[in-house]
mmCIF file of C-alpha atoms in Angstrom:
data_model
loop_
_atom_site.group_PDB
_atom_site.id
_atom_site.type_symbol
_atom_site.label_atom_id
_atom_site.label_comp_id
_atom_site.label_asym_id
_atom_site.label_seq_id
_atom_site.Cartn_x
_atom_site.Cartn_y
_atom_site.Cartn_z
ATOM 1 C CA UNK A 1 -4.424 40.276 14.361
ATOM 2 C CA UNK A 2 -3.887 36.825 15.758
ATOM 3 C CA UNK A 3 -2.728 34.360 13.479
ATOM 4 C CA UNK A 4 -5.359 31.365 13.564
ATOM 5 C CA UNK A 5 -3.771 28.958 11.021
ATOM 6 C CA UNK A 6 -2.694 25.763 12.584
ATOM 7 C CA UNK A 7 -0.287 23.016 11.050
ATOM 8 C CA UNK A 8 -1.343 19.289 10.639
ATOM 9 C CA UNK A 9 1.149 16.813 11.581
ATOM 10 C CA UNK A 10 0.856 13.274 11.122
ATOM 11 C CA UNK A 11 2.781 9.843 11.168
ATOM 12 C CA UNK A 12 3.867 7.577 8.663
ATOM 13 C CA UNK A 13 2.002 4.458 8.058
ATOM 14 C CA UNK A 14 4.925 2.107 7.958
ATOM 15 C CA UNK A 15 6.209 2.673 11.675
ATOM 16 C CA UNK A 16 3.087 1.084 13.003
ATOM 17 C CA UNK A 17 2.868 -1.395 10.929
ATOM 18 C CA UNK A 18 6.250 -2.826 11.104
ATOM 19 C CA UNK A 19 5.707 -2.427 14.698
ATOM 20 C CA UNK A 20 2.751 -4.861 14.958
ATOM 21 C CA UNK A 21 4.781 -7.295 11.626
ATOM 22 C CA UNK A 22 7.580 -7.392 14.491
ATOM 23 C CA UNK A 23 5.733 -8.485 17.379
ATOM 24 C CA UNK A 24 3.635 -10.832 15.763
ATOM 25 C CA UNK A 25 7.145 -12.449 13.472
ATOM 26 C CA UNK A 26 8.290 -14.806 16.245
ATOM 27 C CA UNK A 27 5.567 -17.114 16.115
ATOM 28 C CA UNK A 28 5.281 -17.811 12.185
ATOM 29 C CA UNK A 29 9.510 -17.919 12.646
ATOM 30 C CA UNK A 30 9.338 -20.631 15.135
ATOM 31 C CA UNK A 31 6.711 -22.261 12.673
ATOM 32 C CA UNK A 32 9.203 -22.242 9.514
ATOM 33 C CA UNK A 33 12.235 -23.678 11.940
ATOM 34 C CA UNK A 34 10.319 -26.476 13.190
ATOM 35 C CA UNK A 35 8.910 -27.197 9.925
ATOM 36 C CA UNK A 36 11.868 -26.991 8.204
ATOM 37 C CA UNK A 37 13.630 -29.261 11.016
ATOM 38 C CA UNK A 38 11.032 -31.567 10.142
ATOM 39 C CA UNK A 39 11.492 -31.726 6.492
ATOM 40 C CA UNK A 40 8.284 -30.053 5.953
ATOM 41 C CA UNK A 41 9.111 -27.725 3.102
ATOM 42 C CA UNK A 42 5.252 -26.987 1.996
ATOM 43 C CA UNK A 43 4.103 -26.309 5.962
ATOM 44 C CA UNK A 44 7.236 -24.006 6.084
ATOM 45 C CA UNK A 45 5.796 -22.355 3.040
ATOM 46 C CA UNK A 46 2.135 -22.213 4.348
ATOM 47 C CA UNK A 47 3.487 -20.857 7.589
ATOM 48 C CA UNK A 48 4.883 -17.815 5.977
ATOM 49 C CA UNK A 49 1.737 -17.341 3.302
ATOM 50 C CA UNK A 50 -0.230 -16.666 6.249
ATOM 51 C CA UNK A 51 1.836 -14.713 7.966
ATOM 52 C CA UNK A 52 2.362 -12.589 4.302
ATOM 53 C CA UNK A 53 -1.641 -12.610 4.722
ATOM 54 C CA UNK A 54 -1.984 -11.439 7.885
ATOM 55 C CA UNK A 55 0.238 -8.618 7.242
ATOM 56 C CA UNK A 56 -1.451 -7.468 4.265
ATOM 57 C CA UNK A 57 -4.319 -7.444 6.109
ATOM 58 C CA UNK A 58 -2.859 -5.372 9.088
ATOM 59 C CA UNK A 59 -2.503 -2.836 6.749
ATOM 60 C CA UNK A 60 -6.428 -2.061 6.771
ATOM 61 C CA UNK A 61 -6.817 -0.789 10.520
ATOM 62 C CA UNK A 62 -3.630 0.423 10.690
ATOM 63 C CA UNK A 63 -3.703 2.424 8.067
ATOM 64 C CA UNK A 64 -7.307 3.348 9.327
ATOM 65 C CA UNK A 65 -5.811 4.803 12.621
ATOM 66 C CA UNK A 66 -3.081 6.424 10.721
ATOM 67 C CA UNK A 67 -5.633 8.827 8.431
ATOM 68 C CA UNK A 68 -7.435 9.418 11.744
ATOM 69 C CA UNK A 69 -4.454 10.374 13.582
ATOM 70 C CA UNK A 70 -3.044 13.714 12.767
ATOM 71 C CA UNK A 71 -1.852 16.252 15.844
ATOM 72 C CA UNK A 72 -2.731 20.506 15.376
ATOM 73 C CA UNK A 73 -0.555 22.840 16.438
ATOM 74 C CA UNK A 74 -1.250 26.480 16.679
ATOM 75 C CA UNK A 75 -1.112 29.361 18.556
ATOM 76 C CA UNK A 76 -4.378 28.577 20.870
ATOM 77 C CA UNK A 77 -2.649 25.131 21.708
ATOM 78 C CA UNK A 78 -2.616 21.488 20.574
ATOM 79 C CA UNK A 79 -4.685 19.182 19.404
ATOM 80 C CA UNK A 80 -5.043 15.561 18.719
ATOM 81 C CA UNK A 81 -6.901 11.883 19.172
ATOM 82 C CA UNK A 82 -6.397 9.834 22.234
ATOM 83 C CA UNK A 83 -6.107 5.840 21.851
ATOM 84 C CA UNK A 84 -9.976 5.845 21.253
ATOM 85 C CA UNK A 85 -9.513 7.940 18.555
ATOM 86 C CA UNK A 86 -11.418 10.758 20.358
ATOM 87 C CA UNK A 87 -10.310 14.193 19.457
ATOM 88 C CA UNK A 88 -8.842 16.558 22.466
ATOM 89 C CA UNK A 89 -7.812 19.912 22.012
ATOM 90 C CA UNK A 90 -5.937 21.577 24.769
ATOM 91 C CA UNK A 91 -4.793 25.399 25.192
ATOM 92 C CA UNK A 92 -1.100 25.626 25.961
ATOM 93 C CA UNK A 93 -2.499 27.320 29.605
ATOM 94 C CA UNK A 94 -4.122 24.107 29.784
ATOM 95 C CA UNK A 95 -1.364 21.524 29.887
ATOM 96 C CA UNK A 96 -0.276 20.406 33.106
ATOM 97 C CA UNK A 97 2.309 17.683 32.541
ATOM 98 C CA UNK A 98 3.610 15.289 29.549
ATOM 99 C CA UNK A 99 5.071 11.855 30.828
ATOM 100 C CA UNK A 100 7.497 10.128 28.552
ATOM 101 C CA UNK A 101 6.515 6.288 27.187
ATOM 102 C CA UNK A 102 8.488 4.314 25.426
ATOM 103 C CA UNK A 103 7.690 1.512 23.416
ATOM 104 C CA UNK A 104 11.118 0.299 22.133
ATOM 105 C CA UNK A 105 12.093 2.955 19.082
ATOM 106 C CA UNK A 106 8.274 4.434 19.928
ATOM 107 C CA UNK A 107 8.750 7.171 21.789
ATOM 108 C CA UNK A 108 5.160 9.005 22.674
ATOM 109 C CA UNK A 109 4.265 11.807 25.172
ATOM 110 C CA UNK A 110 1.266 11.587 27.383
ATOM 111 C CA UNK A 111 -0.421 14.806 27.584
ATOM 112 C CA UNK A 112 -2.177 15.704 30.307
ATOM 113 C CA UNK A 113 -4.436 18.919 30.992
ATOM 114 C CA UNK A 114 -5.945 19.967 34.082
ATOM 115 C CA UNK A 115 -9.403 18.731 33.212
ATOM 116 C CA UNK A 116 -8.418 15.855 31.305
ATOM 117 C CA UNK A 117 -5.591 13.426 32.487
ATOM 118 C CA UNK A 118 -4.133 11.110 29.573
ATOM 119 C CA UNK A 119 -5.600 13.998 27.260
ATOM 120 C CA UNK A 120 -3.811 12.463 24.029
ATOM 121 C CA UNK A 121 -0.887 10.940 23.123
ATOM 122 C CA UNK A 122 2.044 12.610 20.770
ATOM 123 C CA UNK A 123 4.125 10.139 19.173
ATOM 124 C CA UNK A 124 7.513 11.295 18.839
ATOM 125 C CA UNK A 125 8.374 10.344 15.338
ATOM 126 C CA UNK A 126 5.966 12.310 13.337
ATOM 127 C CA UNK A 127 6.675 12.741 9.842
ATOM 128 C CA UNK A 128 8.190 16.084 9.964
ATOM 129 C CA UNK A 129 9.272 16.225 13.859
ATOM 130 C CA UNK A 130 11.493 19.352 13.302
ATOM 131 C CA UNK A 131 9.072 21.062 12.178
ATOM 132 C CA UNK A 132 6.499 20.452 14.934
ATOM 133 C CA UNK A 133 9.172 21.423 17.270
ATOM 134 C CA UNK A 134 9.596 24.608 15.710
ATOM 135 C CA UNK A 135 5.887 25.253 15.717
ATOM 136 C CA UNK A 136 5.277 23.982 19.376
ATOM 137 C CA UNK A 137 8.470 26.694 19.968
ATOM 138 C CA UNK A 138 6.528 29.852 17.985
ATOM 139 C CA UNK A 139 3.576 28.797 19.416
ATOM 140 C CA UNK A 140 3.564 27.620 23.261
ATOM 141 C CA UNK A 141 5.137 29.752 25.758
ATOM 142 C CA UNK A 142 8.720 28.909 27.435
ATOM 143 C CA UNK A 143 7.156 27.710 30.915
ATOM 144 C CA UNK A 144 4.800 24.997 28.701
ATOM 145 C CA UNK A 145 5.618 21.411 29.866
ATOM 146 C CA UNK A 146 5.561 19.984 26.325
ATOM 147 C CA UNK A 147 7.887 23.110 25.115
ATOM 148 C CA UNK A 148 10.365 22.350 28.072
ATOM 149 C CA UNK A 149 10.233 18.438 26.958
ATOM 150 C CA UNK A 150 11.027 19.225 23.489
ATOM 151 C CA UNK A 151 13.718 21.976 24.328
ATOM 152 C CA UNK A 152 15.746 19.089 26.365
ATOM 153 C CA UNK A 153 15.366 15.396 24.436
#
């Protein structure tokens, strides 16, 4: 009997976040040093109210996307959304190359299948990335692309 249970993996909520917190910081911190320069103590404070705001409010879509975005493994193959949030499943036959991205401390695959180039992406820092190793390693077979990623970084 084949074994048709597939594991759900997901991503935390905080690594995106702090992500878009960082990238956006600069700005408000250039506010608060020229404010401060100029002795103004309440625009310094305004400055990072709004950025306080804006991050609370970041945490709406984000957190959004994160619910949305979980990744299946099992043994017909892999699953998951691409940046449009549209969900591909491939069978491990089916996968025809990953390509590394990096997005400094964001690692992601690219997975492509033979029909469907930029299939999904697979961010690299699930919650529980051992264990979707281990289940990519029971499930896909040793000539896989993603399996052979995995096995070497």
């Amino acid at each position: 009997m084949e074994e048709t249970s597939q594991l759900i993996f997901r991503i935390s909520l905080w690594r995106p976040w702090l992500l878009a917190i960082t990238l956006l910081a600069p700005l408000p911190a250039l506010g608060v040093i020229v404010s401060v320069v100029a002795g103004s103590l309440t625009a310094a404070a305004s400055v990072l109210l709004g950025f306080a705001a804006i991050a609370v409010v970041l945490l709406l879509p984000i957190g959004l996307s994160v619910r949305a975005s979980r990744w299946y493994v099992s043994a017909a193959g892999i699953g998951g959304r691409n940046n449009a949030l549209v969900y591909h499943h491939l069978s491990w036959s089916e996968i025809e190359s990953v390509e590394p991205w990096l997005i400094p401390g964001y690692r992601y695959l690219q997975v492509n299948g033979r029909d469907k180039r930029h299939a999904f992406w697979l961010p690299l820092f699930l919650i529980d990335m051992p264990s979707f190793r281990s289940a990519v390693a029971r499930s896909a077979p040793p000539t896989n692309p993603l399996q052979r990623y995995l096995e070497t970084h």
